[in-house]
PDB file of C-alpha atoms in Angstrom:
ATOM      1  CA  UNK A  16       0.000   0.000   0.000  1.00  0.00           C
ATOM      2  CA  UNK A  17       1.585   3.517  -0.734  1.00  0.00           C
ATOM      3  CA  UNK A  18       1.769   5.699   2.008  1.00  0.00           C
ATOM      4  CA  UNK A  19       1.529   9.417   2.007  1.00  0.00           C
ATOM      5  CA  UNK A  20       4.436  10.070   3.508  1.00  0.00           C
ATOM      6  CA  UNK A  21       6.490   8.045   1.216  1.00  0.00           C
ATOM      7  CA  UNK A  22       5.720  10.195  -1.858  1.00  0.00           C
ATOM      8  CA  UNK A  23       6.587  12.882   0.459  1.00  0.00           C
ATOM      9  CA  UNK A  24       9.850  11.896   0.540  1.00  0.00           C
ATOM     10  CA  UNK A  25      10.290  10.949  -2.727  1.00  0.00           C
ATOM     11  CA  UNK A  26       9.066  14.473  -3.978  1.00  0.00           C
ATOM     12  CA  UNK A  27      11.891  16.226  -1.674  1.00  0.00           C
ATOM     13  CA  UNK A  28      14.604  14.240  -2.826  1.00  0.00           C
ATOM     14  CA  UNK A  29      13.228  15.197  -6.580  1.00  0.00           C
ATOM     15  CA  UNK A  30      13.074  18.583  -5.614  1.00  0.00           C
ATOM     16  CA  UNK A  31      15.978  19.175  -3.482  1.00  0.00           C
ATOM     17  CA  UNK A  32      18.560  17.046  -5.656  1.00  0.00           C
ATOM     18  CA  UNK A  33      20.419  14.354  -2.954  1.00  0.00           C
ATOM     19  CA  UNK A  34      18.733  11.852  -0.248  1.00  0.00           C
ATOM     20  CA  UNK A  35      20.749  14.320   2.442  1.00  0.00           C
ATOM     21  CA  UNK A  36      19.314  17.726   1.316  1.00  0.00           C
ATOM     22  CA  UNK A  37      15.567  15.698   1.253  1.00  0.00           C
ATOM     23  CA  UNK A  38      16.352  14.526   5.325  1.00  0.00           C
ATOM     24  CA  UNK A  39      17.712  18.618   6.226  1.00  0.00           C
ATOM     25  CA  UNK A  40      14.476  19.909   4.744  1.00  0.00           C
ATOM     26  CA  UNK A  41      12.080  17.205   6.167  1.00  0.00           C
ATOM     27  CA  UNK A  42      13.953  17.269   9.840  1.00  0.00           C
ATOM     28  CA  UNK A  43      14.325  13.480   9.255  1.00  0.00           C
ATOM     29  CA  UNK A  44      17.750  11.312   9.310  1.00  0.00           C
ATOM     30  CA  UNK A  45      19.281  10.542   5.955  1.00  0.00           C
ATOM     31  CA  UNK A  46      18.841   6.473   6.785  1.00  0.00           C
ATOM     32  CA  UNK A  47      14.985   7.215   7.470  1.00  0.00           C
ATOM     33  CA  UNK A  48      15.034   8.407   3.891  1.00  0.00           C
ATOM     34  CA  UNK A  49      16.623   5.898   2.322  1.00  0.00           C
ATOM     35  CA  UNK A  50      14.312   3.389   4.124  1.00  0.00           C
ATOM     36  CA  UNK A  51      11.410   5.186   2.943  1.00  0.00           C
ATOM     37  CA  UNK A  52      12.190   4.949  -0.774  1.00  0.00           C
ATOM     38  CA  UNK A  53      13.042   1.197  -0.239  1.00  0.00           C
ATOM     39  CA  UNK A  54       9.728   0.465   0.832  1.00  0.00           C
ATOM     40  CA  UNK A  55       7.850   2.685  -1.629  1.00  0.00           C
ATOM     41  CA  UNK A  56       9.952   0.791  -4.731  1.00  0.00           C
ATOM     42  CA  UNK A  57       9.307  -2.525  -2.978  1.00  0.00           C
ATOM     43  CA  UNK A  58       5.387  -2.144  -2.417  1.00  0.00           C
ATOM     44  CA  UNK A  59       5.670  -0.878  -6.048  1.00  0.00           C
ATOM     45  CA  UNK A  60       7.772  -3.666  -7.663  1.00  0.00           C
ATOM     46  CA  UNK A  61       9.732  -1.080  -9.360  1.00  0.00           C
ATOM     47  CA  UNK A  62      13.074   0.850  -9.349  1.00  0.00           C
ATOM     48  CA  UNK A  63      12.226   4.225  -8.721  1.00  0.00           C
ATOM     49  CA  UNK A  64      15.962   5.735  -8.760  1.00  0.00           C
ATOM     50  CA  UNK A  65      19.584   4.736 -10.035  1.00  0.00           C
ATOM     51  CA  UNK A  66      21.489   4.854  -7.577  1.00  0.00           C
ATOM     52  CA  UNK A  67      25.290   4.447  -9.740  1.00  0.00           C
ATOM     53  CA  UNK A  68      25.579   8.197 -10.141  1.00  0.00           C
ATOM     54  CA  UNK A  69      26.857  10.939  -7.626  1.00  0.00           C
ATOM     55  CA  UNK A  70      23.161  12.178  -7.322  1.00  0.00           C
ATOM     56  CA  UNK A  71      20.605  10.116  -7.622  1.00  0.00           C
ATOM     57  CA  UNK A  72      18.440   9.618 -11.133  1.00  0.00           C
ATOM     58  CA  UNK A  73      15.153   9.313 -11.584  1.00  0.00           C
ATOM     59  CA  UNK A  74      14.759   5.705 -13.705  1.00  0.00           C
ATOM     60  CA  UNK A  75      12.428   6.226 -16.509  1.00  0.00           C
ATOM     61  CA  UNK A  76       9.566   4.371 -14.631  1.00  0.00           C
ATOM     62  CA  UNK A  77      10.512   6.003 -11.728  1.00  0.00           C
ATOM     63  CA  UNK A  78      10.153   9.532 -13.486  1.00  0.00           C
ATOM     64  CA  UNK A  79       6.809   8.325 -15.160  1.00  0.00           C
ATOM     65  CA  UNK A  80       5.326   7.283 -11.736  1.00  0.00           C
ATOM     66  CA  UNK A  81       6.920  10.787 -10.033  1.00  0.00           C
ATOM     67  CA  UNK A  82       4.481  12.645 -12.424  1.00  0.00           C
ATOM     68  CA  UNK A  83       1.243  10.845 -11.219  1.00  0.00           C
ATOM     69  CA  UNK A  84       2.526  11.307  -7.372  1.00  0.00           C
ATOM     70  CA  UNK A  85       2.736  15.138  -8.221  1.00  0.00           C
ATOM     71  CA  UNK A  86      -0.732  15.249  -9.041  1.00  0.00           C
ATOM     72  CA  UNK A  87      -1.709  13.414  -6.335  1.00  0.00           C
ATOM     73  CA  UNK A  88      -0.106  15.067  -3.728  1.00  0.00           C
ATOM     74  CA  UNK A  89      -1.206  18.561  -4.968  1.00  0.00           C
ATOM     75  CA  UNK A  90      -5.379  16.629  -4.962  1.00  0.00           C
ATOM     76  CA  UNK A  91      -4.171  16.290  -1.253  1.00  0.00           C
ATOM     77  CA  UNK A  92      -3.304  19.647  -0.515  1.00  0.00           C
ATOM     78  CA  UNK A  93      -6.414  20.937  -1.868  1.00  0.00           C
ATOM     79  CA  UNK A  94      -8.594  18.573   0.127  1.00  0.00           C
ATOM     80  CA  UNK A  95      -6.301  19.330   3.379  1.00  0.00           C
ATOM     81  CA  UNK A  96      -7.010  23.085   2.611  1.00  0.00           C
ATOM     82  CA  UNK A  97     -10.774  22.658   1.883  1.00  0.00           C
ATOM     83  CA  UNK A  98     -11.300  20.818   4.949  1.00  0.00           C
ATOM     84  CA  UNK A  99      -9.665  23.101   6.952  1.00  0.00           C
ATOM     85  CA  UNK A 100     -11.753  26.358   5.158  1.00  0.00           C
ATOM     86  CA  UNK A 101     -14.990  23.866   6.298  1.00  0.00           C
ATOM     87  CA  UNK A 102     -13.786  24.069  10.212  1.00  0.00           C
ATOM     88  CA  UNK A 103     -12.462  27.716  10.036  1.00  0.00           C
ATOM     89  CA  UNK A 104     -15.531  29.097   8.825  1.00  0.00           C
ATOM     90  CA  UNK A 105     -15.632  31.499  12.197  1.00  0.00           C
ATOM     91  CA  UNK A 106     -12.351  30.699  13.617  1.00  0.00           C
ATOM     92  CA  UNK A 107      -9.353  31.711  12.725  1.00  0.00           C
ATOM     93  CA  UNK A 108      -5.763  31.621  13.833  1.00  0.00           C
ATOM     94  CA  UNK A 109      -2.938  32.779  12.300  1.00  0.00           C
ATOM     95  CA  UNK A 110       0.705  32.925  12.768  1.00  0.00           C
ATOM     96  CA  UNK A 111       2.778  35.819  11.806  1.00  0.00           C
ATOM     97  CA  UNK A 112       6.968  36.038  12.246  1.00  0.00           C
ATOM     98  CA  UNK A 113       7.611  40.009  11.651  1.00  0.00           C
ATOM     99  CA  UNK A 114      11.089  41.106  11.725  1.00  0.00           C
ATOM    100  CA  UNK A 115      12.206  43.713  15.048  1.00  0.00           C
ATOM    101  CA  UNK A 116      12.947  46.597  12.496  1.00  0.00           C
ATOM    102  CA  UNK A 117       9.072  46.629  11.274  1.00  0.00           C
ATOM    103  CA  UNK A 118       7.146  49.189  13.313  1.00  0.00           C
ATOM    104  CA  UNK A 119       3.830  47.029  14.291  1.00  0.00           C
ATOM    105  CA  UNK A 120       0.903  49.562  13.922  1.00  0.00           C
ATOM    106  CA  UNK A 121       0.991  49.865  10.298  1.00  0.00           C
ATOM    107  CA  UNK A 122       0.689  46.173   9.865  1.00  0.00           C
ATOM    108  CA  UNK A 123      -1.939  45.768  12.532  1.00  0.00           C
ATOM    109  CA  UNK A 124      -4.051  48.865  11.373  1.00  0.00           C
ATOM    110  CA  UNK A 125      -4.328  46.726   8.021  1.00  0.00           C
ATOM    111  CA  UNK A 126      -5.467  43.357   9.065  1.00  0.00           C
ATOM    112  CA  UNK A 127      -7.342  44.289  12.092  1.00  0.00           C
ATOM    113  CA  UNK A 128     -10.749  44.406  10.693  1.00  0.00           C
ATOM    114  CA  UNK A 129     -10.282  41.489   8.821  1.00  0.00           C
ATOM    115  CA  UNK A 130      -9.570  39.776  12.642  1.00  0.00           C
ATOM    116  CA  UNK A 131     -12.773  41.541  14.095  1.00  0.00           C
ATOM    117  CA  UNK A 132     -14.922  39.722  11.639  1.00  0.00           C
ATOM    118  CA  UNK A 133     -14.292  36.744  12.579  1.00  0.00           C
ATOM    119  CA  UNK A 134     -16.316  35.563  15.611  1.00  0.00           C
ATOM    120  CA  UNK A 135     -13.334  34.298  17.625  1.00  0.00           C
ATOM    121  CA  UNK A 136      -9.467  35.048  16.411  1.00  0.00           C
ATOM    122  CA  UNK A 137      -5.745  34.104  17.634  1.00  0.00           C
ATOM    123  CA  UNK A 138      -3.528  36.510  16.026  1.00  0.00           C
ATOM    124  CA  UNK A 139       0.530  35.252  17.287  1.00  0.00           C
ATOM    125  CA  UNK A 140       3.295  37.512  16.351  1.00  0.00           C
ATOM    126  CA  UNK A 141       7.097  36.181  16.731  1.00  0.00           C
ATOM    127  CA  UNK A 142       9.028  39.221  16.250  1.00  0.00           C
ATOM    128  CA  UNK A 143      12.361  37.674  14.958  1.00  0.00           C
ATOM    129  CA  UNK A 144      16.049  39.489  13.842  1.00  0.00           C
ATOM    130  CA  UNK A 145      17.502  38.960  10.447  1.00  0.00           C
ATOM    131  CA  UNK A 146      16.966  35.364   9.226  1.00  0.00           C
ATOM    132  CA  UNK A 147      14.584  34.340  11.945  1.00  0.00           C
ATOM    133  CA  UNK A 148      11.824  34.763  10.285  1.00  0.00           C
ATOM    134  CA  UNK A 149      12.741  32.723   6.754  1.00  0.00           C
ATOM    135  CA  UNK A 150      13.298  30.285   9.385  1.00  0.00           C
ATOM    136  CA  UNK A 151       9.945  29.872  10.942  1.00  0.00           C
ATOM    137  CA  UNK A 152       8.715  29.816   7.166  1.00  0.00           C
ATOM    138  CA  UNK A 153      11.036  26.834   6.014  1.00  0.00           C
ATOM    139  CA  UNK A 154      10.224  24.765   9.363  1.00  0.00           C
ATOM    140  CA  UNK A 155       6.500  25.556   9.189  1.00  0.00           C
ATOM    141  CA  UNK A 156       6.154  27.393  12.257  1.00  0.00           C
ATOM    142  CA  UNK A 157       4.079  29.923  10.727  1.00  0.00           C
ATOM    143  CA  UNK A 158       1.818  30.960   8.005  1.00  0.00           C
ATOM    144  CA  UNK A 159       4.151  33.736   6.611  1.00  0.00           C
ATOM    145  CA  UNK A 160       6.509  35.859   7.457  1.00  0.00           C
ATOM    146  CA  UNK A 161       7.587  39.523   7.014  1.00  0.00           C
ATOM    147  CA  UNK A 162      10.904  40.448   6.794  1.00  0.00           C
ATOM    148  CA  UNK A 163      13.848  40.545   4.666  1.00  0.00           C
ATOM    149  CA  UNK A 164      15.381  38.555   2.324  1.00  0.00           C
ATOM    150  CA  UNK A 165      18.915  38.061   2.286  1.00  0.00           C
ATOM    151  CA  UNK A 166      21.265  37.067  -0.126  1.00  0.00           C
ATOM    152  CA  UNK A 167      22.592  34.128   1.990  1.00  0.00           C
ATOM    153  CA  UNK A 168      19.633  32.487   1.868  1.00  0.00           C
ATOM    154  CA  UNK A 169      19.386  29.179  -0.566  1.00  0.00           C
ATOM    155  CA  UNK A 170      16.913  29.755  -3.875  1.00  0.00           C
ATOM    156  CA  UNK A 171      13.737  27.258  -3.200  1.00  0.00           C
ATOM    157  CA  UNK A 172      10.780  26.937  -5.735  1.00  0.00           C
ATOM    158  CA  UNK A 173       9.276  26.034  -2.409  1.00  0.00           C
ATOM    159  CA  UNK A 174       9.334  29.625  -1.288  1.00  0.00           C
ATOM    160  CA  UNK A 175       6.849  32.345  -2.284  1.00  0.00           C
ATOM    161  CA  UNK A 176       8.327  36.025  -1.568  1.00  0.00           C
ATOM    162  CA  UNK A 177       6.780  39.630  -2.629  1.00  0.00           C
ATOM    163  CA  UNK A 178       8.433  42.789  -1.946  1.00  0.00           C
ATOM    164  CA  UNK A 179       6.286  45.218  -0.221  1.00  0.00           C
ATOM    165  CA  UNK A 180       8.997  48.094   1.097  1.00  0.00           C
ATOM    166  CA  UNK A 181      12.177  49.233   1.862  1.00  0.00           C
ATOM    167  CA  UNK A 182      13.485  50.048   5.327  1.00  0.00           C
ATOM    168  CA  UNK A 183      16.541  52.537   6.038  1.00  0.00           C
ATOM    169  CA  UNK A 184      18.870  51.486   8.644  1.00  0.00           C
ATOM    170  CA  UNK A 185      20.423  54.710  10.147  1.00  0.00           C
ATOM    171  CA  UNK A 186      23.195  54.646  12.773  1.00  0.00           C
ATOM    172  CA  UNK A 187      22.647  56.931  15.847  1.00  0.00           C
ATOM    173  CA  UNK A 188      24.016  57.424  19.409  1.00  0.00           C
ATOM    174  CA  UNK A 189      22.154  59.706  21.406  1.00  0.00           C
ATOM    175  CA  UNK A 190      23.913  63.190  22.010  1.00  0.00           C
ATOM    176  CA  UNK A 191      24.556  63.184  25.763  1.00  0.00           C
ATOM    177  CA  UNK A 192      27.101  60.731  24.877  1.00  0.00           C
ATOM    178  CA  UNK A 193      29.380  61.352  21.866  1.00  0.00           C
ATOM    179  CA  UNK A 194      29.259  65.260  21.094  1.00  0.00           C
ATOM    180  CA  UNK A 195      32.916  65.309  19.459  1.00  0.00           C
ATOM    181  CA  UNK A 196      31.542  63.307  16.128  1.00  0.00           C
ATOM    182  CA  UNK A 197      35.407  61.857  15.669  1.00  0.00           C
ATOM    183  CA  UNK A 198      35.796  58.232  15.182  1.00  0.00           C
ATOM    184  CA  UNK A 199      38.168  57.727  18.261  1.00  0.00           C
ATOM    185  CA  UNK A 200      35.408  58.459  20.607  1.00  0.00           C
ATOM    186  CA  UNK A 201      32.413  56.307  18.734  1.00  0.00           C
ATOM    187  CA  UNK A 202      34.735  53.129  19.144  1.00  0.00           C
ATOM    188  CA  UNK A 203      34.936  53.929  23.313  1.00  0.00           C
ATOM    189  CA  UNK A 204      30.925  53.447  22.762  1.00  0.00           C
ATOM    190  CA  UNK A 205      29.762  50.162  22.385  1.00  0.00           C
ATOM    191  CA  UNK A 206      27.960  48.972  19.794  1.00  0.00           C
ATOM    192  CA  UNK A 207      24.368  47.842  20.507  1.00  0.00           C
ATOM    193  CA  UNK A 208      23.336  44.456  17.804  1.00  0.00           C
ATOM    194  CA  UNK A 209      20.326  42.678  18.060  1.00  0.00           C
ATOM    195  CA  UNK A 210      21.413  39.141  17.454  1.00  0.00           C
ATOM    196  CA  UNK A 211      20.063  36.822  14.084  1.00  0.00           C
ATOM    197  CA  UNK A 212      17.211  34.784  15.638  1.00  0.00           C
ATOM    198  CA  UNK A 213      17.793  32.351  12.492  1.00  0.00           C
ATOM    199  CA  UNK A 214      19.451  28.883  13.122  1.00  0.00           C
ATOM    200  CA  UNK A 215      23.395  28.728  13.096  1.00  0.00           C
ATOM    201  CA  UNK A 216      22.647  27.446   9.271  1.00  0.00           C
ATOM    202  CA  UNK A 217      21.478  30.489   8.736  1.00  0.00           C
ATOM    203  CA  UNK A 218      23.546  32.755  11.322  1.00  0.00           C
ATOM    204  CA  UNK A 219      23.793  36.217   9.569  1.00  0.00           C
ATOM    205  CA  UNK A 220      25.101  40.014  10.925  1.00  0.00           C
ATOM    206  CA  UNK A 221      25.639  43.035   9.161  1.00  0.00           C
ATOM    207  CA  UNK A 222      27.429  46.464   9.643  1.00  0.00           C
ATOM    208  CA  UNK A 223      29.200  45.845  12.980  1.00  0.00           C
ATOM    209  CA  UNK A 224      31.851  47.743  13.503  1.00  0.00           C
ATOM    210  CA  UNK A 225      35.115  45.957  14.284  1.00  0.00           C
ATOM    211  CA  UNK A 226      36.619  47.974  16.203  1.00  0.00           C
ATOM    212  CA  UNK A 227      34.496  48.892  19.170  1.00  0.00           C
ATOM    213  CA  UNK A 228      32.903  47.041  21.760  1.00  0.00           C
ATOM    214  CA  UNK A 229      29.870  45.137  20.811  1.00  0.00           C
ATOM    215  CA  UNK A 230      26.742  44.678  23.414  1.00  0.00           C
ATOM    216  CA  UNK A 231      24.530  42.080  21.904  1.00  0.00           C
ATOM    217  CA  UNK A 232      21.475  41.429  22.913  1.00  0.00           C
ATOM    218  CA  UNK A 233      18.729  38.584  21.927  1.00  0.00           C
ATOM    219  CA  UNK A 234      15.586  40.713  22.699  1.00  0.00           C
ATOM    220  CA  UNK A 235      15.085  43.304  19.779  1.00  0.00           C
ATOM    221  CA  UNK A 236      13.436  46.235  21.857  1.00  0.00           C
ATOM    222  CA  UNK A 237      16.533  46.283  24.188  1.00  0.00           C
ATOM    223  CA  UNK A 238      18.838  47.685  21.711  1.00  0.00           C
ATOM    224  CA  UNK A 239      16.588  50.760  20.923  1.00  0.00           C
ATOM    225  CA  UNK A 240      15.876  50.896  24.942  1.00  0.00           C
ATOM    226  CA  UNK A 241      19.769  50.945  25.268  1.00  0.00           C
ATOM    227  CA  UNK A 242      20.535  53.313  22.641  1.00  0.00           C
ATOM    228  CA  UNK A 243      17.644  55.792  23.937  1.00  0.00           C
ATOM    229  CA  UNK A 244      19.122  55.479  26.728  1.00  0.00           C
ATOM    230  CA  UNK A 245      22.906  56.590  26.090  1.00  0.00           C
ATOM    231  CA  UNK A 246      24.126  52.881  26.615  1.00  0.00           C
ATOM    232  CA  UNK A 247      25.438  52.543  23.275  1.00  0.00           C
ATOM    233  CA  UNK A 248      24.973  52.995  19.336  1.00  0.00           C
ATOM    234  CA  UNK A 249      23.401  51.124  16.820  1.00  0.00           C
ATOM    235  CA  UNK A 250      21.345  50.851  13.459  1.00  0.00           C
ATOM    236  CA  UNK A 251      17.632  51.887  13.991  1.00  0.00           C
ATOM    237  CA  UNK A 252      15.020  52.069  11.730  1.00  0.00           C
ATOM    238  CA  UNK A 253      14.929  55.755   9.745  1.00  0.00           C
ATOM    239  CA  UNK A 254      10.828  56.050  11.781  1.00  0.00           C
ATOM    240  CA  UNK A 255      12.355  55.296  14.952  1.00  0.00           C
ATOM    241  CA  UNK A 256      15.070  58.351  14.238  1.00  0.00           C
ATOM    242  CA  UNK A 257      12.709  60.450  13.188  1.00  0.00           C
ATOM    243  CA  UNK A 258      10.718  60.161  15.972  1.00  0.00           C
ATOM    244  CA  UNK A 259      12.892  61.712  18.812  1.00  0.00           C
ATOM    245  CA  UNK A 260      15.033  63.930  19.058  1.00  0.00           C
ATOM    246  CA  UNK A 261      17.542  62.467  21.842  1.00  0.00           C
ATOM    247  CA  UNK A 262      19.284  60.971  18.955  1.00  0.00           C
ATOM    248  CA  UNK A 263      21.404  62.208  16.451  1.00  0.00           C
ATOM    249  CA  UNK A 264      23.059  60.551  12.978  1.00  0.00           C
ATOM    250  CA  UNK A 265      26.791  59.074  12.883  1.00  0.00           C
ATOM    251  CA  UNK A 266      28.504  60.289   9.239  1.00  0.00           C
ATOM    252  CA  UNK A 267      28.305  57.985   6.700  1.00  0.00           C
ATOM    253  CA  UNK A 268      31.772  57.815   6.717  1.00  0.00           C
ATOM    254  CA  UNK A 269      32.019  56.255  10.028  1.00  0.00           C
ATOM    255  CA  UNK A 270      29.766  54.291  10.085  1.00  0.00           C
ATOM    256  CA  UNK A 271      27.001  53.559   7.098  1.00  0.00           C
ATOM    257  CA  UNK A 272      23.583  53.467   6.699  1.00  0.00           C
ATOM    258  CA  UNK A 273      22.267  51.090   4.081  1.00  0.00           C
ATOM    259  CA  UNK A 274      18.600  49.993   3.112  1.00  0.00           C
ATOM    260  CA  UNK A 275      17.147  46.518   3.450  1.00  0.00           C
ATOM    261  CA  UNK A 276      14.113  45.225   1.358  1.00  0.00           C
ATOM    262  CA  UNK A 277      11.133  43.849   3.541  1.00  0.00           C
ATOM    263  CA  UNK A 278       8.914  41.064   1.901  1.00  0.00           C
ATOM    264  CA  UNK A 279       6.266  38.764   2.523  1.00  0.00           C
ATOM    265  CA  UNK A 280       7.468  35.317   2.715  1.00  0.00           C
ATOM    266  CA  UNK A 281       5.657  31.954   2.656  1.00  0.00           C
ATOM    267  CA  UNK A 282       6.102  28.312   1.757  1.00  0.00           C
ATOM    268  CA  UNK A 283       3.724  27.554  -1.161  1.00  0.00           C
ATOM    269  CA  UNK A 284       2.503  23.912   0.138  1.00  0.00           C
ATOM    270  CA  UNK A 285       1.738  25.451   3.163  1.00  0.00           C
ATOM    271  CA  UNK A 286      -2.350  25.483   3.477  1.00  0.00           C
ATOM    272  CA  UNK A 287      -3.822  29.289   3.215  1.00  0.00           C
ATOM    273  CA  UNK A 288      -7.258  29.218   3.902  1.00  0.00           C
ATOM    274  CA  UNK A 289      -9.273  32.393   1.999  1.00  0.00           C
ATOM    275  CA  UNK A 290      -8.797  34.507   5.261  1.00  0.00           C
ATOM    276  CA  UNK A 291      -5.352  34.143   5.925  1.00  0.00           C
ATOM    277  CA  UNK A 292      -5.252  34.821   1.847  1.00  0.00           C
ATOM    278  CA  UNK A 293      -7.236  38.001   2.892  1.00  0.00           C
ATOM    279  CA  UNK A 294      -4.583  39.276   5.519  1.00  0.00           C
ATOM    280  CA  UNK A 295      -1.792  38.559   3.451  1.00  0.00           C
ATOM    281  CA  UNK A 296      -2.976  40.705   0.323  1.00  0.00           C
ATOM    282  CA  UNK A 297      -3.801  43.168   2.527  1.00  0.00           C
ATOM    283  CA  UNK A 298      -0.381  43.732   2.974  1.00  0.00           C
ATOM    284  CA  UNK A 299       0.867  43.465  -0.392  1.00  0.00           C
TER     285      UNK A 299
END
């Protein structure tokens, strides 16, 4: 009998190119793979893959019968969703992984009446810091994510990602504590970073300074709470800068400000009923 699972497996190793890269992206162990395809091709009676080159092949039965699973996997999708649109008709629950240098009003003032009409909601935000949130997408930890995407991360058909703005990261210190604007005295400051929420796969920074002292810091609020309050310097969303005037910019030729692209992120087999469909254009 052919289990779901099985074709499962056998579309990730299609897809991803190697038994290993199929076990990373399913959280399984390469052997647990391996076993998997043995038993599919055995309750089959047929030789799904040749297995004498470096990667393995797709036999031509094995590519013919790959087609059909396709299909059938995509039939189950659809049913999976549709059932779940039949038991969501007035409950809804969706999670959301926004990065810390989004500003949280603007996102909530779009969805929030689509949340009121439903007769009883669970909104969950994760606020997450660089490649955290591409990494609650690719383990399936939440319906999508906003943030940006970076050019470490891997390209994957698997992955659906619309721009939807630009963010300018400015470096400030406030001005009770560096008033000479020379670079001797910004190194004597430490450096506030919020650290990459992301897996160490995945572990990315950007613009720290090498030469000064680093305080680093694993909730994202902190490092505007310690900047605000004299404690150190750091890159802050251009809004945030703009909104006091305790702060004040470092030159670009100290230390740069660059921009970072923010997009909606989402794995495509991931079931999106028609009101999480509903939140998420709302914020294209």
């Amino acid at each position: 009998m052919i289990k779901t699972e099985h074709l499962q497996v056998l579309d990730f190793i299609v897809q991803y190119g190697s038994f290993k890269a199929a076990a990373d992206a399913l959280h399984i162990s390469q052997p647990s793979v391996s076993v998997a395809i043995k038993s599919l091709e055995d309750s089959l009676g047929i030789l799904l893959f040749d297995r004498s080159q470096y990667r393995p092949q797709l036999t031509e039965k094995g590519m013919a019968f790959y087609q059909k699973a396709k299909v059938s996997l995509e039939n189950l999708k659809s049913l999976d969703l549709f059932a779940k649109e039949l038991l969501e008709d007035e409950f809804l629950e969706v999670h959301i992984a926004v990065d810390a240098i989004m500003i949280y009003e603007p996102i909530l003032e779009k969805i929030y009446d689509l949340i009121l009409k439903k007769s009883n909601a669970y909104l969950y935000f994760n606020t997450e810091v660089l490649s955290g949130g591409y990494d609650r997408v690719i383990n399936d930890e939440v319906d999508f994510a906003i943030g940006p995407w970076l050019a470490d991360f891997p390209i994957n058909s698997e992955i659906e990602k619309i721009k939807i703005q630009t963010i300018k990261m400015i470096p400030v210190v406030h001005k009770k504590v560096w008033r000479s604007q020379d670079l001797n005295d910004l190194i004597k400051i430490p450096q506030v970073i919020a650290k990459d929420s992301g897996s160490k796969k995945y572990s990315l920074s950007y613009g720290i300074l090498d030469c000064s002292h680093k305080i680093i810091v694993n909730e994202p609020s902190l490092k505007e709470r310690l900047i605000l309050g004299g404690y150190g310097w750091g890159r802050v969303a251009e809004p945030v800068v703009s909104a006091t005037k305790d702060l004040i910019r470092i030159p670009e030729d100290l230390a740069n400000s660059f921009e970072i692209d923010i997009y909606l992120i989402r794995r495509r087999a991931r079931p999106m009923n028609k009101d999480i469909k509903a939140i998420w254009d709302s914020l294209l």
